[in-house]
């Protein structure tokens, strides 16, 4: 009986040790995940603030001051930014990047398909808005590019829902405003929605949109020729899978 | 009544060892958890404060020295004093291309073509020390960078606006 009493005491001691071990492991699991959600929220807030700063800076940076963005690009950068030539922006003096972009999008014509981000006002007049945006973004997004992120800038027409405008994105002719090499969707449009489809299940895409109003002249309307297009300028960023 | 193997108390002695081990393990875990949580809270707190300062500094997409000094005196310094932190906001100008390997603690130009920037801090001595000696940078320092438009990016008296980087640096004062 007393032998069993000794055994019982030892058994109780070992059980107590096991219980404390279990509670210790629960505490460690809690500590390992403590603050992770807050940390992620702070990181996202910083990313969003950075993207908002990019959008704000576009309204002030003069196109002539980014004329050297394409100088001495190493081969790996040339692959990311094909046919990038910023030198011709040196002639644009105190015109800001955002103003040039608006000129590019002020194409006359009331149809959605008349508006293109192609570096021209209409079909002939030079308005290198797309090029200015490409050059500016190449420099301003360097911290993100070097940290393994890709970006894409697009202009979105929220009112456009027909088949001619996939996800509302305005058609960008030629090279897109991006540092990504994800293939174009059918070679015609390349929007943040396309990127989201490509990323699939991971879906770690962050986007900031700002209102972007364009004044354009409708020559077909004698009563009220000056009109407004209410677009969105959107930038999306995602960790690279390339 | 038969006597126990050792005695009424001696039979219980072996059970003392796991009990003491369990108590010490539990208390040690509680102390470790408290320290870990406190450390994490301090880190999150300083990051939150840095972000708040960054929101103040990046309110506009363009910055000029006059506005910068005014905001420094009237908004940034009081905010930092209330949060009991040391901070520096350093604006750097880039004439041709942005340099991501720039010295974020110094407003001096990186390249000969760049214009000299400007800074705002509540601890100029420490900022100068960090700018000249990277080993003096505190371990808990937080640095956030944002793009911004600056006037006269090349320092040649131009009235055009060019590329700049605004660096928000925050650290806790030494005890």
mmCIF file of C-alpha atoms in Angstrom:
data_model
loop_
_atom_site.group_PDB
_atom_site.id
_atom_site.type_symbol
_atom_site.label_atom_id
_atom_site.label_comp_id
_atom_site.label_asym_id
_atom_site.label_seq_id
_atom_site.Cartn_x
_atom_site.Cartn_y
_atom_site.Cartn_z
ATOM 1 C CA UNK A 1 0.000 0.000 0.000
ATOM 2 C CA UNK A 2 2.741 2.455 0.881
ATOM 3 C CA UNK A 3 4.683 1.328 -2.169
ATOM 4 C CA UNK A 4 1.642 2.231 -4.261
ATOM 5 C CA UNK A 5 1.425 5.547 -2.434
ATOM 6 C CA UNK A 6 4.986 6.327 -3.551
ATOM 7 C CA UNK A 7 4.178 5.310 -7.060
ATOM 8 C CA UNK A 8 1.080 7.506 -7.025
ATOM 9 C CA UNK A 9 3.091 10.517 -5.916
ATOM 10 C CA UNK A 10 5.630 9.946 -8.675
ATOM 11 C CA UNK A 11 2.874 9.500 -11.178
ATOM 12 C CA UNK A 12 1.269 12.773 -10.042
ATOM 13 C CA UNK A 13 4.585 14.549 -10.410
ATOM 14 C CA UNK A 14 5.116 13.294 -13.907
ATOM 15 C CA UNK A 15 1.582 14.196 -14.918
ATOM 16 C CA UNK A 16 2.115 17.695 -13.567
ATOM 17 C CA UNK A 17 5.290 17.980 -15.621
ATOM 18 C CA UNK A 18 3.467 16.862 -18.742
ATOM 19 C CA UNK A 19 0.691 19.387 -18.206
ATOM 20 C CA UNK A 20 3.129 22.235 -17.733
ATOM 21 C CA UNK A 21 4.969 21.105 -20.848
ATOM 22 C CA UNK A 22 1.726 21.227 -22.799
ATOM 23 C CA UNK A 23 0.845 24.692 -21.534
ATOM 24 C CA UNK A 24 4.375 25.857 -22.348
ATOM 25 C CA UNK A 25 4.030 24.703 -25.940
ATOM 26 C CA UNK A 26 0.688 26.530 -26.221
ATOM 27 C CA UNK A 27 2.361 29.705 -24.966
ATOM 28 C CA UNK A 28 5.177 29.337 -27.517
ATOM 29 C CA UNK A 29 2.687 28.865 -30.353
ATOM 30 C CA UNK A 30 0.911 32.034 -29.255
ATOM 31 C CA UNK A 31 4.131 34.028 -29.057
ATOM 32 C CA UNK A 32 5.296 32.932 -32.489
ATOM 33 C CA UNK A 33 2.183 34.394 -34.111
ATOM 34 C CA UNK A 34 1.765 37.416 -31.866
ATOM 35 C CA UNK A 35 1.796 40.708 -33.739
ATOM 36 C CA UNK A 36 1.989 39.131 -37.228
ATOM 37 C CA UNK A 37 -1.337 40.559 -38.326
ATOM 38 C CA UNK A 38 -0.402 44.027 -37.089
ATOM 39 C CA UNK A 39 2.961 43.803 -38.802
ATOM 40 C CA UNK A 40 1.310 42.861 -42.080
ATOM 41 C CA UNK A 41 -1.158 45.746 -41.725
ATOM 42 C CA UNK A 42 1.693 48.208 -41.129
ATOM 43 C CA UNK A 43 3.598 46.860 -44.115
ATOM 44 C CA UNK A 44 0.545 47.194 -46.335
ATOM 45 C CA UNK A 45 -0.056 50.727 -45.067
ATOM 46 C CA UNK A 46 3.504 51.664 -46.006
ATOM 47 C CA UNK A 47 3.087 50.146 -49.491
ATOM 48 C CA UNK A 48 -0.147 52.035 -50.044
ATOM 49 C CA UNK A 49 1.375 55.297 -48.840
ATOM 50 C CA UNK A 50 4.295 54.785 -51.221
ATOM 51 C CA UNK A 51 1.974 54.196 -54.175
ATOM 52 C CA UNK A 52 -0.077 57.258 -53.237
ATOM 53 C CA UNK A 53 3.138 59.299 -53.094
ATOM 54 C CA UNK A 54 3.979 58.062 -56.584
ATOM 55 C CA UNK A 55 0.633 59.280 -57.888
ATOM 56 C CA UNK A 56 0.996 62.637 -56.185
ATOM 57 C CA UNK A 57 4.540 63.140 -57.468
ATOM 58 C CA UNK A 58 3.393 62.570 -61.068
ATOM 59 C CA UNK A 59 1.495 65.867 -60.937
ATOM 60 C CA UNK A 60 4.643 67.823 -60.047
ATOM 61 C CA UNK A 61 7.621 66.120 -61.681
ATOM 62 C CA UNK A 62 8.448 67.893 -64.942
ATOM 63 C CA UNK A 63 8.991 65.636 -67.929
ATOM 64 C CA UNK A 64 12.266 67.365 -68.850
ATOM 65 C CA UNK A 65 13.841 66.191 -65.580
ATOM 66 C CA UNK A 66 13.425 62.505 -66.368
ATOM 67 C CA UNK A 67 15.116 62.716 -69.750
ATOM 68 C CA UNK A 68 18.113 60.756 -68.454
ATOM 69 C CA UNK A 69 16.149 57.800 -67.068
ATOM 70 C CA UNK A 70 17.076 55.596 -70.017
ATOM 71 C CA UNK A 71 20.800 56.454 -70.014
ATOM 72 C CA UNK A 72 23.281 53.589 -69.567
ATOM 73 C CA UNK A 73 20.749 50.847 -68.903
ATOM 74 C CA UNK A 74 22.353 47.420 -68.288
ATOM 75 C CA UNK A 75 21.086 44.508 -70.446
ATOM 76 C CA UNK A 76 18.781 43.130 -67.752
ATOM 77 C CA UNK A 77 17.089 46.526 -67.468
ATOM 78 C CA UNK A 78 16.782 46.829 -71.226
ATOM 79 C CA UNK A 79 14.892 43.529 -71.215
ATOM 80 C CA UNK A 80 12.450 44.894 -68.641
ATOM 81 C CA UNK A 81 11.993 48.240 -70.389
ATOM 82 C CA UNK A 82 12.140 47.521 -74.127
ATOM 83 C CA UNK A 83 12.500 50.438 -76.545
ATOM 84 C CA UNK A 84 12.673 52.971 -73.734
ATOM 85 C CA UNK A 85 14.004 56.325 -74.878
ATOM 86 C CA UNK A 86 13.516 59.201 -72.482
ATOM 87 C CA UNK A 87 15.828 61.690 -74.176
ATOM 88 C CA UNK A 88 13.058 63.289 -76.229
ATOM 89 C CA UNK A 89 11.329 64.326 -72.994
ATOM 90 C CA UNK A 90 14.036 66.942 -72.499
ATOM 91 C CA UNK A 91 12.154 69.231 -74.872
ATOM 92 C CA UNK A 92 9.045 69.394 -72.714
ATOM 93 C CA UNK A 93 10.271 71.952 -70.206
ATOM 94 C CA UNK A 94 7.895 72.531 -67.316
ATOM 95 C CA UNK A 95 5.135 70.203 -68.487
ATOM 96 C CA UNK A 96 4.514 67.646 -65.779
ATOM 97 C CA UNK A 97 4.264 63.911 -66.392
ATOM 98 C CA UNK A 98 0.561 63.926 -65.490
ATOM 99 C CA UNK A 99 -0.145 66.764 -67.933
ATOM 100 C CA UNK A 100 1.593 64.891 -70.734
ATOM 101 C CA UNK A 101 -0.429 61.809 -69.893
ATOM 102 C CA UNK A 102 -3.630 63.837 -70.079
ATOM 103 C CA UNK A 103 -2.629 65.227 -73.469
ATOM 104 C CA UNK A 104 -2.042 61.681 -74.666
ATOM 105 C CA UNK A 105 -5.528 60.654 -73.497
ATOM 106 C CA UNK A 106 -7.342 63.722 -74.819
ATOM 107 C CA UNK A 107 -7.802 62.076 -78.215
ATOM 108 C CA UNK A 108 -10.777 63.551 -80.069
ATOM 109 C CA UNK A 109 -13.635 61.153 -80.691
ATOM 110 C CA UNK A 110 -16.598 60.171 -78.600
ATOM 111 C CA UNK A 111 -16.146 56.431 -78.922
ATOM 112 C CA UNK A 112 -14.147 54.501 -76.340
ATOM 113 C CA UNK A 113 -12.012 52.963 -79.048
ATOM 114 C CA UNK A 114 -10.908 56.462 -80.134
ATOM 115 C CA UNK A 115 -8.909 56.920 -76.932
ATOM 116 C CA UNK A 116 -5.497 55.277 -76.855
ATOM 117 C CA UNK A 117 -2.441 55.592 -74.688
ATOM 118 C CA UNK A 118 -0.059 55.760 -77.621
ATOM 119 C CA UNK A 119 2.089 58.844 -77.171
ATOM 120 C CA UNK A 120 0.007 60.905 -79.573
ATOM 121 C CA UNK A 121 -2.768 63.415 -79.430
ATOM 122 C CA UNK A 122 -5.181 62.094 -82.018
ATOM 123 C CA UNK A 123 -3.315 60.281 -84.768
ATOM 124 C CA UNK A 124 -0.421 62.607 -85.515
ATOM 125 C CA UNK A 125 0.414 65.238 -82.893
ATOM 126 C CA UNK A 126 3.177 64.252 -80.498
ATOM 127 C CA UNK A 127 2.130 63.875 -76.852
ATOM 128 C CA UNK A 128 4.527 61.363 -75.236
ATOM 129 C CA UNK A 129 2.452 60.810 -72.117
ATOM 130 C CA UNK A 130 2.942 57.060 -72.091
ATOM 131 C CA UNK A 131 6.699 57.413 -72.557
ATOM 132 C CA UNK A 132 6.916 60.034 -69.813
ATOM 133 C CA UNK A 133 5.043 57.739 -67.474
ATOM 134 C CA UNK A 134 7.288 54.777 -68.352
ATOM 135 C CA UNK A 135 10.439 56.802 -67.699
ATOM 136 C CA UNK A 136 9.163 58.288 -64.449
ATOM 137 C CA UNK A 137 7.925 54.954 -63.120
ATOM 138 C CA UNK A 138 11.206 53.238 -63.983
ATOM 139 C CA UNK A 139 12.986 55.608 -61.604
ATOM 140 C CA UNK A 140 10.385 56.111 -58.915
ATOM 141 C CA UNK A 141 9.596 52.417 -58.501
ATOM 142 C CA UNK A 142 13.256 51.429 -58.156
ATOM 143 C CA UNK A 143 12.965 50.510 -54.449
ATOM 144 C CA UNK A 144 10.134 48.113 -55.332
ATOM 145 C CA UNK A 145 11.805 46.742 -58.458
ATOM 146 C CA UNK A 146 15.027 46.000 -56.616
ATOM 147 C CA UNK A 147 13.086 44.319 -53.800
ATOM 148 C CA UNK A 148 11.475 41.820 -56.156
ATOM 149 C CA UNK A 149 8.192 43.521 -56.975
ATOM 150 C CA UNK A 150 6.583 44.176 -60.309
ATOM 151 C CA UNK A 151 4.241 47.024 -61.141
ATOM 152 C CA UNK A 152 1.799 47.999 -63.834
ATOM 153 C CA UNK A 153 0.177 51.356 -64.517
ATOM 154 C CA UNK A 154 -3.080 51.535 -66.428
ATOM 155 C CA UNK A 155 -5.790 54.042 -67.170
ATOM 156 C CA UNK A 156 -9.279 52.785 -66.489
ATOM 157 C CA UNK A 157 -12.582 54.047 -67.782
ATOM 158 C CA UNK A 158 -15.108 53.003 -65.125
ATOM 159 C CA UNK A 159 -17.994 53.706 -67.500
ATOM 160 C CA UNK A 160 -16.668 51.348 -70.140
ATOM 161 C CA UNK A 161 -18.246 47.948 -69.859
ATOM 162 C CA UNK A 162 -18.523 46.759 -73.459
ATOM 163 C CA UNK A 163 -16.437 44.054 -75.129
ATOM 164 C CA UNK A 164 -14.099 46.674 -76.585
ATOM 165 C CA UNK A 165 -12.680 47.531 -73.189
ATOM 166 C CA UNK A 166 -11.644 44.579 -71.083
ATOM 167 C CA UNK A 167 -12.077 45.473 -67.406
ATOM 168 C CA UNK A 168 -12.387 49.104 -68.385
ATOM 169 C CA UNK A 169 -8.678 49.480 -69.178
ATOM 170 C CA UNK A 170 -7.842 51.989 -71.900
ATOM 171 C CA UNK A 171 -5.887 50.437 -74.745
ATOM 172 C CA UNK A 172 -2.135 50.972 -74.420
ATOM 173 C CA UNK A 173 -0.348 50.748 -77.733
ATOM 174 C CA UNK A 174 3.042 49.028 -77.885
ATOM 175 C CA UNK A 175 5.023 48.651 -74.670
ATOM 176 C CA UNK A 176 3.050 48.825 -71.446
ATOM 177 C CA UNK A 177 3.879 50.929 -68.419
ATOM 178 C CA UNK A 178 5.348 48.067 -66.462
ATOM 179 C CA UNK A 179 8.546 46.258 -65.505
ATOM 180 C CA UNK A 180 6.921 42.854 -65.854
ATOM 181 C CA UNK A 181 7.432 40.366 -68.655
ATOM 182 C CA UNK A 182 4.106 38.545 -68.159
ATOM 183 C CA UNK A 183 2.808 37.924 -71.664
ATOM 184 C CA UNK A 184 0.079 40.168 -72.940
ATOM 185 C CA UNK A 185 -3.404 38.847 -72.932
ATOM 186 C CA UNK A 186 -3.879 38.206 -76.638
ATOM 187 C CA UNK A 187 -1.403 40.972 -77.391
ATOM 188 C CA UNK A 188 -4.032 43.693 -77.104
ATOM 189 C CA UNK A 189 -4.691 44.514 -73.475
ATOM 190 C CA UNK A 190 -2.615 44.133 -70.377
ATOM 191 C CA UNK A 191 -4.421 45.215 -67.248
ATOM 192 C CA UNK A 192 -4.253 44.620 -63.522
ATOM 193 C CA UNK A 193 -7.104 42.141 -63.986
ATOM 194 C CA UNK A 194 -4.921 40.155 -66.383
ATOM 195 C CA UNK A 195 -2.202 40.085 -63.753
ATOM 196 C CA UNK A 196 -4.687 38.893 -61.141
ATOM 197 C CA UNK A 197 -5.749 36.053 -63.433
ATOM 198 C CA UNK A 198 -2.127 35.149 -64.044
ATOM 199 C CA UNK A 199 -1.246 35.140 -60.351
ATOM 200 C CA UNK A 200 -4.132 32.806 -59.662
ATOM 201 C CA UNK A 201 -4.383 31.443 -56.145
ATOM 202 C CA UNK A 202 -1.592 33.572 -54.674
ATOM 203 C CA UNK A 203 -3.409 36.812 -55.512
ATOM 204 C CA UNK A 204 -1.000 39.075 -53.627
ATOM 205 C CA UNK A 205 -1.761 42.145 -55.666
ATOM 206 C CA UNK A 206 -2.010 45.649 -54.244
ATOM 207 C CA UNK A 207 -3.546 48.471 -56.228
ATOM 208 C CA UNK A 208 -4.135 52.193 -55.776
ATOM 209 C CA UNK A 209 -6.475 54.163 -58.015
ATOM 210 C CA UNK A 210 -6.766 57.936 -58.241
ATOM 211 C CA UNK A 211 -9.287 60.012 -60.186
ATOM 212 C CA UNK A 212 -7.894 61.241 -63.482
ATOM 213 C CA UNK A 213 -9.971 63.819 -65.330
ATOM 214 C CA UNK A 214 -9.290 64.497 -68.986
ATOM 215 C CA UNK A 215 -10.572 67.541 -70.881
ATOM 216 C CA UNK A 216 -11.145 66.862 -74.538
ATOM 217 C CA UNK A 217 -12.730 68.654 -77.447
ATOM 218 C CA UNK A 218 -15.598 67.041 -79.289
ATOM 219 C CA UNK A 219 -15.537 68.721 -82.701
ATOM 220 C CA UNK A 220 -18.743 66.950 -83.680
ATOM 221 C CA UNK A 221 -20.716 68.789 -81.003
ATOM 222 C CA UNK A 222 -21.137 72.451 -81.919
ATOM 223 C CA UNK A 223 -23.045 73.299 -78.711
ATOM 224 C CA UNK A 224 -20.649 72.017 -76.084
ATOM 225 C CA UNK A 225 -17.374 71.001 -77.593
ATOM 226 C CA UNK A 226 -15.337 70.818 -74.362
ATOM 227 C CA UNK A 227 -16.101 67.662 -72.422
ATOM 228 C CA UNK A 228 -14.720 65.700 -69.538
ATOM 229 C CA UNK A 229 -13.624 62.095 -69.331
ATOM 230 C CA UNK A 230 -13.565 60.743 -65.796
ATOM 231 C CA UNK A 231 -10.912 58.092 -65.752
ATOM 232 C CA UNK A 232 -8.942 56.359 -63.027
ATOM 233 C CA UNK A 233 -5.184 56.118 -62.977
ATOM 234 C CA UNK A 234 -4.354 52.807 -61.377
ATOM 235 C CA UNK A 235 -1.071 51.299 -60.294
ATOM 236 C CA UNK A 236 -0.887 47.704 -59.135
ATOM 237 C CA UNK A 237 2.080 46.012 -57.495
ATOM 238 C CA UNK A 238 2.755 42.333 -56.837
ATOM 239 C CA UNK A 239 5.686 40.198 -55.667
ATOM 240 C CA UNK A 240 7.424 38.792 -58.668
ATOM 241 C CA UNK A 241 6.922 35.243 -59.853
ATOM 242 C CA UNK A 242 9.105 35.792 -62.921
ATOM 243 C CA UNK B 1 1.059 -1.641 9.494
ATOM 244 C CA UNK B 2 3.947 -2.259 7.213
ATOM 245 C CA UNK B 3 6.517 0.462 6.855
ATOM 246 C CA UNK B 4 7.014 2.063 3.453
ATOM 247 C CA UNK B 5 9.993 1.342 1.274
ATOM 248 C CA UNK B 6 11.856 4.427 2.569
ATOM 249 C CA UNK B 7 9.419 6.152 4.857
ATOM 250 C CA UNK B 8 6.194 8.204 4.846
ATOM 251 C CA UNK B 9 8.013 11.247 3.459
ATOM 252 C CA UNK B 10 10.841 9.461 1.704
ATOM 253 C CA UNK B 11 8.401 7.734 -0.619
ATOM 254 C CA UNK B 12 7.290 11.170 -1.871
ATOM 255 C CA UNK B 13 10.793 12.526 -2.530
ATOM 256 C CA UNK B 14 11.068 11.234 -6.121
ATOM 257 C CA UNK B 15 7.896 13.089 -7.087
ATOM 258 C CA UNK B 16 9.393 16.390 -5.988
ATOM 259 C CA UNK B 17 11.777 16.479 -8.937
ATOM 260 C CA UNK B 18 9.175 16.558 -11.734
ATOM 261 C CA UNK B 19 7.068 18.999 -9.724
ATOM 262 C CA UNK B 20 9.950 21.435 -9.299
ATOM 263 C CA UNK B 21 10.928 20.986 -12.943
ATOM 264 C CA UNK B 22 7.359 21.703 -14.028
ATOM 265 C CA UNK B 23 7.080 24.825 -11.900
ATOM 266 C CA UNK B 24 10.410 26.171 -13.130
ATOM 267 C CA UNK B 25 9.500 25.413 -16.726
ATOM 268 C CA UNK B 26 6.209 27.206 -16.409
ATOM 269 C CA UNK B 27 7.629 30.249 -14.676
ATOM 270 C CA UNK B 28 10.459 30.448 -17.194
ATOM 271 C CA UNK B 29 7.938 30.312 -20.022
ATOM 272 C CA UNK B 30 5.848 33.068 -18.505
ATOM 273 C CA UNK B 31 8.906 35.316 -18.114
ATOM 274 C CA UNK B 32 10.045 34.599 -21.690
ATOM 275 C CA UNK B 33 6.548 35.220 -23.076
ATOM 276 C CA UNK B 34 6.272 38.522 -21.229
ATOM 277 C CA UNK B 35 9.622 39.706 -22.575
ATOM 278 C CA UNK B 36 8.822 38.571 -26.116
ATOM 279 C CA UNK B 37 5.445 40.291 -26.137
ATOM 280 C CA UNK B 38 6.889 43.479 -24.712
ATOM 281 C CA UNK B 39 9.661 43.496 -27.317
ATOM 282 C CA UNK B 40 7.177 42.933 -30.127
ATOM 283 C CA UNK B 41 4.912 45.693 -28.819
ATOM 284 C CA UNK B 42 7.815 48.122 -28.717
ATOM 285 C CA UNK B 43 8.742 47.294 -32.286
ATOM 286 C CA UNK B 44 5.158 47.669 -33.517
ATOM 287 C CA UNK B 45 4.798 50.911 -31.619
ATOM 288 C CA UNK B 46 7.827 52.510 -33.215
ATOM 289 C CA UNK B 47 6.759 51.336 -36.662
ATOM 290 C CA UNK B 48 3.318 52.792 -36.139
ATOM 291 C CA UNK B 49 4.868 56.085 -35.052
ATOM 292 C CA UNK B 50 7.155 56.131 -38.086
ATOM 293 C CA UNK B 51 4.205 55.592 -40.362
ATOM 294 C CA UNK B 52 2.346 58.447 -38.685
ATOM 295 C CA UNK B 53 5.318 60.730 -39.281
ATOM 296 C CA UNK B 54 5.504 59.564 -42.878
ATOM 297 C CA UNK B 55 1.855 60.487 -43.429
ATOM 298 C CA UNK B 56 2.646 63.992 -42.208
ATOM 299 C CA UNK B 57 5.731 64.315 -44.394
ATOM 300 C CA UNK B 58 4.136 62.963 -47.575
ATOM 301 C CA UNK B 59 0.939 64.965 -47.389
ATOM 302 C CA UNK B 60 1.787 66.642 -50.689
ATOM 303 C CA UNK B 61 3.571 65.305 -53.751
ATOM 304 C CA UNK B 62 5.850 68.341 -53.913
ATOM 305 C CA UNK B 63 8.113 69.866 -51.312
ATOM 306 C CA UNK B 64 10.043 73.130 -51.127
ATOM 307 C CA UNK B 65 12.459 74.179 -48.376
ATOM 308 C CA UNK B 66 10.204 76.900 -46.957
ATOM 309 C CA UNK B 67 7.174 74.684 -46.482
ATOM 310 C CA UNK B 68 9.398 71.886 -45.276
ATOM 311 C CA UNK B 69 10.921 73.997 -42.508
ATOM 312 C CA UNK B 70 7.526 75.294 -41.457
ATOM 313 C CA UNK B 71 6.040 71.785 -41.203
ATOM 314 C CA UNK B 72 9.162 70.617 -39.434
ATOM 315 C CA UNK B 73 8.793 73.227 -36.671
ATOM 316 C CA UNK B 74 5.025 73.201 -36.358
ATOM 317 C CA UNK B 75 4.001 69.603 -36.954
ATOM 318 C CA UNK B 76 6.794 67.026 -37.183
ATOM 319 C CA UNK B 77 8.814 68.027 -34.106
ATOM 320 C CA UNK B 78 5.791 68.348 -31.780
ATOM 321 C CA UNK B 79 4.514 64.974 -33.006
ATOM 322 C CA UNK B 80 7.857 63.321 -32.329
ATOM 323 C CA UNK B 81 8.116 64.929 -28.904
ATOM 324 C CA UNK B 82 4.669 63.637 -27.948
ATOM 325 C CA UNK B 83 5.647 60.128 -29.034
ATOM 326 C CA UNK B 84 9.001 60.335 -27.211
ATOM 327 C CA UNK B 85 11.040 59.387 -30.245
ATOM 328 C CA UNK B 86 13.988 60.749 -32.155
ATOM 329 C CA UNK B 87 13.443 61.298 -35.839
ATOM 330 C CA UNK B 88 14.912 62.692 -39.027
ATOM 331 C CA UNK B 89 13.228 63.493 -42.312
ATOM 332 C CA UNK B 90 15.845 63.758 -45.042
ATOM 333 C CA UNK B 91 14.941 64.920 -48.544
ATOM 334 C CA UNK B 92 17.421 64.045 -51.245
ATOM 335 C CA UNK B 93 17.487 65.422 -54.778
ATOM 336 C CA UNK B 94 18.366 63.379 -57.837
ATOM 337 C CA UNK B 95 19.238 65.102 -61.076
ATOM 338 C CA UNK B 96 19.432 62.180 -63.499
ATOM 339 C CA UNK B 97 18.556 58.920 -61.760
ATOM 340 C CA UNK B 98 17.431 57.834 -58.316
ATOM 341 C CA UNK B 99 20.144 56.111 -56.299
ATOM 342 C CA UNK B 100 18.662 53.433 -54.030
ATOM 343 C CA UNK B 101 22.006 52.985 -52.221
ATOM 344 C CA UNK B 102 21.979 56.553 -51.029
ATOM 345 C CA UNK B 103 23.055 57.588 -47.523
ATOM 346 C CA UNK B 104 19.599 58.187 -46.006
ATOM 347 C CA UNK B 105 21.027 60.071 -43.020
ATOM 348 C CA UNK B 106 22.646 62.828 -45.043
ATOM 349 C CA UNK B 107 21.052 65.534 -47.184
ATOM 350 C CA UNK B 108 24.285 65.934 -49.138
ATOM 351 C CA UNK B 109 24.212 65.145 -52.836
ATOM 352 C CA UNK B 110 25.171 61.640 -53.915
ATOM 353 C CA UNK B 111 26.471 62.524 -57.355
ATOM 354 C CA UNK B 112 28.146 65.695 -58.535
ATOM 355 C CA UNK B 113 25.111 66.443 -60.696
ATOM 356 C CA UNK B 114 22.592 66.246 -57.839
ATOM 357 C CA UNK B 115 21.414 69.229 -55.876
ATOM 358 C CA UNK B 116 21.817 69.395 -52.099
ATOM 359 C CA UNK B 117 18.704 68.346 -50.194
ATOM 360 C CA UNK B 118 17.448 69.374 -46.765
ATOM 361 C CA UNK B 119 16.560 67.712 -43.507
ATOM 362 C CA UNK B 120 14.513 68.059 -40.345
ATOM 363 C CA UNK B 121 15.420 66.362 -37.071
ATOM 364 C CA UNK B 122 15.218 66.657 -33.311
ATOM 365 C CA UNK B 123 18.694 65.180 -32.803
ATOM 366 C CA UNK B 124 21.171 66.693 -35.230
ATOM 367 C CA UNK B 125 24.185 65.289 -33.381
ATOM 368 C CA UNK B 126 23.021 61.718 -33.636
ATOM 369 C CA UNK B 127 21.987 62.190 -37.261
ATOM 370 C CA UNK B 128 25.422 63.512 -38.201
ATOM 371 C CA UNK B 129 27.042 60.619 -36.358
ATOM 372 C CA UNK B 130 24.924 58.046 -38.202
ATOM 373 C CA UNK B 131 25.635 59.760 -41.515
ATOM 374 C CA UNK B 132 29.389 59.474 -41.044
ATOM 375 C CA UNK B 133 29.610 56.155 -39.172
ATOM 376 C CA UNK B 134 27.172 53.326 -40.058
ATOM 377 C CA UNK B 135 28.202 51.355 -36.977
ATOM 378 C CA UNK B 136 26.532 53.987 -34.774
ATOM 379 C CA UNK B 137 23.102 53.309 -36.250
ATOM 380 C CA UNK B 138 20.772 51.941 -33.503
ATOM 381 C CA UNK B 139 19.426 48.414 -33.930
ATOM 382 C CA UNK B 140 15.795 49.467 -33.513
ATOM 383 C CA UNK B 141 15.931 52.120 -36.235
ATOM 384 C CA UNK B 142 13.081 52.265 -38.753
ATOM 385 C CA UNK B 143 13.602 53.818 -42.198
ATOM 386 C CA UNK B 144 10.844 54.457 -44.727
ATOM 387 C CA UNK B 145 11.410 55.964 -48.196
ATOM 388 C CA UNK B 146 8.931 57.776 -50.410
ATOM 389 C CA UNK B 147 9.216 59.473 -53.790
ATOM 390 C CA UNK B 148 8.558 63.189 -53.927
ATOM 391 C CA UNK B 149 8.927 66.041 -56.397
ATOM 392 C CA UNK B 150 11.553 68.664 -55.527
ATOM 393 C CA UNK B 151 12.429 71.995 -57.046
ATOM 394 C CA UNK B 152 15.779 72.441 -58.778
ATOM 395 C CA UNK B 153 16.899 68.795 -58.600
ATOM 396 C CA UNK B 154 20.302 69.544 -60.143
ATOM 397 C CA UNK B 155 21.126 72.466 -57.897
ATOM 398 C CA UNK B 156 21.712 74.771 -60.854
ATOM 399 C CA UNK B 157 19.009 77.288 -60.039
ATOM 400 C CA UNK B 158 16.402 75.705 -62.294
ATOM 401 C CA UNK B 159 12.738 76.389 -61.570
ATOM 402 C CA UNK B 160 11.637 72.976 -62.817
ATOM 403 C CA UNK B 161 10.636 70.140 -60.512
ATOM 404 C CA UNK B 162 12.440 66.831 -60.553
ATOM 405 C CA UNK B 163 12.810 63.540 -58.732
ATOM 406 C CA UNK B 164 13.524 63.334 -55.053
ATOM 407 C CA UNK B 165 13.375 60.812 -52.231
ATOM 408 C CA UNK B 166 11.998 61.556 -48.807
ATOM 409 C CA UNK B 167 13.482 59.349 -46.078
ATOM 410 C CA UNK B 168 11.751 59.095 -42.715
ATOM 411 C CA UNK B 169 14.098 57.790 -40.018
ATOM 412 C CA UNK B 170 12.940 57.053 -36.464
ATOM 413 C CA UNK B 171 14.769 55.615 -33.463
ATOM 414 C CA UNK B 172 14.271 55.503 -29.701
ATOM 415 C CA UNK B 173 16.327 57.861 -27.539
ATOM 416 C CA UNK B 174 19.151 56.219 -25.635
ATOM 417 C CA UNK B 175 18.443 55.667 -21.950
#
